PDB file of C-alpha atoms in Angstrom:
ATOM      1  CA  UNK A 102      18.965  78.105  80.010  1.00  0.00           C
ATOM      2  CA  UNK A 103      20.969  79.091  76.959  1.00  0.00           C
ATOM      3  CA  UNK A 104      22.327  76.734  74.335  1.00  0.00           C
ATOM      4  CA  UNK A 105      25.244  77.686  72.100  1.00  0.00           C
ATOM      5  CA  UNK A 106      26.056  75.977  68.799  1.00  0.00           C
ATOM      6  CA  UNK A 107      29.322  76.772  67.030  1.00  0.00           C
ATOM      7  CA  UNK A 108      30.256  76.222  63.407  1.00  0.00           C
ATOM      8  CA  UNK A 109      32.956  77.187  60.940  1.00  0.00           C
ATOM      9  CA  UNK A 110      36.102  75.611  62.298  1.00  0.00           C
ATOM     10  CA  UNK A 111      38.490  73.632  60.145  1.00  0.00           C
ATOM     11  CA  UNK A 112      41.947  73.392  58.627  1.00  0.00           C
ATOM     12  CA  UNK A 113      43.530  76.365  56.897  1.00  0.00           C
ATOM     13  CA  UNK A 114      47.005  77.349  55.762  1.00  0.00           C
ATOM     14  CA  UNK A 115      48.929  80.123  57.457  1.00  0.00           C
ATOM     15  CA  UNK A 116      47.854  83.488  56.117  1.00  0.00           C
ATOM     16  CA  UNK A 117      44.374  82.242  55.347  1.00  0.00           C
ATOM     17  CA  UNK A 118      41.000  83.129  56.824  1.00  0.00           C
ATOM     18  CA  UNK A 119      38.153  81.418  58.627  1.00  0.00           C
ATOM     19  CA  UNK A 120      34.816  82.628  59.952  1.00  0.00           C
ATOM     20  CA  UNK A 121      33.314  81.121  63.077  1.00  0.00           C
ATOM     21  CA  UNK A 122      29.639  81.414  63.950  1.00  0.00           C
ATOM     22  CA  UNK A 123      27.857  80.823  67.241  1.00  0.00           C
ATOM     23  CA  UNK A 124      24.085  80.709  67.461  1.00  0.00           C
ATOM     24  CA  UNK A 125      22.367  81.073  70.811  1.00  0.00           C
ATOM     25  CA  UNK A 126      18.962  79.621  71.581  1.00  0.00           C
ATOM     26  CA  UNK A 127      16.751  79.209  74.612  1.00  0.00           C
ATOM     27  CA  UNK A 128      16.604  82.062  77.111  1.00  0.00           C
ATOM     28  CA  UNK A 129      18.551  84.451  74.898  1.00  0.00           C
ATOM     29  CA  UNK A 130      17.065  87.480  76.618  1.00  0.00           C
ATOM     30  CA  UNK A 131      19.397  86.686  79.503  1.00  0.00           C
ATOM     31  CA  UNK A 132      22.497  87.308  77.391  1.00  0.00           C
ATOM     32  CA  UNK A 133      24.446  90.523  77.913  1.00  0.00           C
ATOM     33  CA  UNK A 134      27.529  89.608  75.924  1.00  0.00           C
ATOM     34  CA  UNK A 135      28.902  86.871  73.725  1.00  0.00           C
ATOM     35  CA  UNK A 136      32.395  86.002  72.730  1.00  0.00           C
ATOM     36  CA  UNK A 137      35.047  83.471  71.901  1.00  0.00           C
ATOM     37  CA  UNK A 138      37.732  81.832  73.976  1.00  0.00           C
ATOM     38  CA  UNK A 139      40.335  79.350  72.805  1.00  0.00           C
ATOM     39  CA  UNK A 140      42.427  76.642  74.365  1.00  0.00           C
ATOM     40  CA  UNK A 141      45.506  75.091  72.823  1.00  0.00           C
ATOM     41  CA  UNK A 142      46.976  71.808  74.101  1.00  0.00           C
ATOM     42  CA  UNK A 143      48.808  72.332  77.368  1.00  0.00           C
ATOM     43  CA  UNK A 144      47.689  75.950  77.666  1.00  0.00           C
ATOM     44  CA  UNK A 145      45.033  77.792  79.618  1.00  0.00           C
ATOM     45  CA  UNK A 146      41.828  78.953  78.012  1.00  0.00           C
ATOM     46  CA  UNK A 147      42.200  82.556  76.876  1.00  0.00           C
ATOM     47  CA  UNK A 148      39.942  85.316  75.637  1.00  0.00           C
ATOM     48  CA  UNK A 149      39.908  85.805  71.888  1.00  0.00           C
ATOM     49  CA  UNK A 150      37.183  88.424  71.546  1.00  0.00           C
ATOM     50  CA  UNK A 151      33.896  89.481  73.075  1.00  0.00           C
ATOM     51  CA  UNK A 152      31.056  91.847  72.246  1.00  0.00           C
ATOM     52  CA  UNK A 153      28.229  93.233  74.349  1.00  0.00           C
ATOM     53  CA  UNK A 154      24.702  93.974  73.201  1.00  0.00           C
ATOM     54  CA  UNK A 155      25.669  97.637  73.464  1.00  0.00           C
ATOM     55  CA  UNK A 156      28.387  97.008  70.888  1.00  0.00           C
ATOM     56  CA  UNK A 157      31.471  97.201  73.082  1.00  0.00           C
ATOM     57  CA  UNK A 158      34.213  94.870  71.930  1.00  0.00           C
ATOM     58  CA  UNK A 159      37.298  93.441  73.545  1.00  0.00           C
ATOM     59  CA  UNK A 160      40.140  91.478  71.964  1.00  0.00           C
ATOM     60  CA  UNK A 161      43.021  89.387  73.187  1.00  0.00           C
ATOM     61  CA  UNK A 162      46.362  91.035  72.481  1.00  0.00           C
ATOM     62  CA  UNK A 163      47.505  88.272  70.151  1.00  0.00           C
ATOM     63  CA  UNK A 164      44.571  88.703  67.747  1.00  0.00           C
ATOM     64  CA  UNK A 165      44.165  92.477  67.635  1.00  0.00           C
ATOM     65  CA  UNK A 166      44.169  93.739  64.071  1.00  0.00           C
ATOM     66  CA  UNK A 167      43.590  90.264  62.629  1.00  0.00           C
ATOM     67  CA  UNK A 168      40.289  89.089  64.115  1.00  0.00           C
ATOM     68  CA  UNK A 169      36.926  90.863  64.126  1.00  0.00           C
ATOM     69  CA  UNK A 170      33.917  89.991  66.245  1.00  0.00           C
ATOM     70  CA  UNK A 171      30.410  91.030  65.245  1.00  0.00           C
ATOM     71  CA  UNK A 172      26.765  90.199  65.771  1.00  0.00           C
ATOM     72  CA  UNK A 173      24.901  89.349  69.001  1.00  0.00           C
ATOM     73  CA  UNK A 174      21.760  91.422  68.584  1.00  0.00           C
ATOM     74  CA  UNK A 175      20.607  90.186  65.198  1.00  0.00           C
ATOM     75  CA  UNK A 176      19.407  86.596  65.510  1.00  0.00           C
ATOM     76  CA  UNK A 177      21.435  86.123  68.711  1.00  0.00           C
ATOM     77  CA  UNK A 178      24.381  84.995  66.640  1.00  0.00           C
ATOM     78  CA  UNK A 179      27.970  86.103  67.005  1.00  0.00           C
ATOM     79  CA  UNK A 180      30.618  85.864  64.326  1.00  0.00           C
ATOM     80  CA  UNK A 181      34.394  85.781  64.493  1.00  0.00           C
ATOM     81  CA  UNK A 182      36.194  86.695  61.296  1.00  0.00           C
ATOM     82  CA  UNK A 183      39.774  85.448  61.528  1.00  0.00           C
ATOM     83  CA  UNK A 184      42.273  86.771  58.991  1.00  0.00           C
ATOM     84  CA  UNK A 185      46.027  86.371  58.604  1.00  0.00           C
ATOM     85  CA  UNK A 186      45.886  83.165  60.593  1.00  0.00           C
ATOM     86  CA  UNK A 187      49.060  81.850  62.171  1.00  0.00           C
ATOM     87  CA  UNK A 188      49.995  78.344  63.342  1.00  0.00           C
ATOM     88  CA  UNK A 189      49.846  79.634  66.914  1.00  0.00           C
ATOM     89  CA  UNK A 190      46.127  80.317  66.415  1.00  0.00           C
ATOM     90  CA  UNK A 191      45.590  76.557  66.380  1.00  0.00           C
ATOM     91  CA  UNK A 192      43.243  75.686  69.241  1.00  0.00           C
ATOM     92  CA  UNK A 193      39.757  74.626  70.172  1.00  0.00           C
ATOM     93  CA  UNK A 194      37.568  77.716  70.013  1.00  0.00           C
ATOM     94  CA  UNK A 195      34.691  77.952  72.474  1.00  0.00           C
ATOM     95  CA  UNK A 196      31.692  80.227  72.215  1.00  0.00           C
ATOM     96  CA  UNK A 197      30.786  81.988  75.440  1.00  0.00           C
ATOM     97  CA  UNK A 198      27.693  83.875  76.581  1.00  0.00           C
ATOM     98  CA  UNK A 199      27.590  86.085  79.662  1.00  0.00           C
ATOM     99  CA  UNK A 200      24.227  86.676  81.303  1.00  0.00           C
ATOM    100  CA  UNK A 201      23.036  89.927  82.804  1.00  0.00           C
ATOM    101  CA  UNK A 202      24.025  89.977  86.462  1.00  0.00           C
ATOM    102  CA  UNK A 203      20.422  89.522  87.673  1.00  0.00           C
ATOM    103  CA  UNK A 204      20.521  86.039  86.139  1.00  0.00           C
ATOM    104  CA  UNK A 205      23.593  84.972  88.043  1.00  0.00           C
ATOM    105  CA  UNK A 206      27.279  84.686  87.317  1.00  0.00           C
ATOM    106  CA  UNK A 207      27.489  81.355  85.510  1.00  0.00           C
ATOM    107  CA  UNK A 208      28.545  81.768  81.907  1.00  0.00           C
ATOM    108  CA  UNK A 209      27.264  79.543  79.124  1.00  0.00           C
ATOM    109  CA  UNK A 210      29.644  77.604  76.868  1.00  0.00           C
ATOM    110  CA  UNK A 211      29.465  75.875  73.524  1.00  0.00           C
ATOM    111  CA  UNK A 212      30.967  72.487  72.806  1.00  0.00           C
ATOM    112  CA  UNK A 213      33.981  73.924  70.964  1.00  0.00           C
ATOM    113  CA  UNK A 214      35.171  73.854  67.384  1.00  0.00           C
ATOM    114  CA  UNK A 215      38.678  72.956  66.253  1.00  0.00           C
ATOM    115  CA  UNK A 216      40.738  75.458  64.279  1.00  0.00           C
ATOM    116  CA  UNK A 217      43.995  74.174  62.836  1.00  0.00           C
ATOM    117  CA  UNK A 218      46.431  76.442  61.002  1.00  0.00           C
ATOM    118  CA  UNK A 219      49.166  74.694  59.078  1.00  0.00           C
ATOM    119  CA  UNK A 220      52.525  76.305  58.360  1.00  0.00           C
TER     120      UNK A 220
END
């Protein structure tokens, strides 16, 4: 199994920055990719950003150019640098880890960290 522990959420004013971290432990050799999803009240969970061990990244349209994902290989930790934050970025942010297909299709999830952007 894989355990994910997030940190770095909080309250910030619009235009500010935050950096989220997610540390994986346990069977980390199973992990092919890590990333972040978010869920705002009354909305579906959506992709924020993801990165594979090979370095391929993917971003949600609403965060392109403002957020940067990095990490994974070093210390099995992934970071999300969030700049130019907007009130609509307010959500619970969940760390996600995707295993290599030989280990099955069930993703791993963290407990979530709240990000609140005030206007």
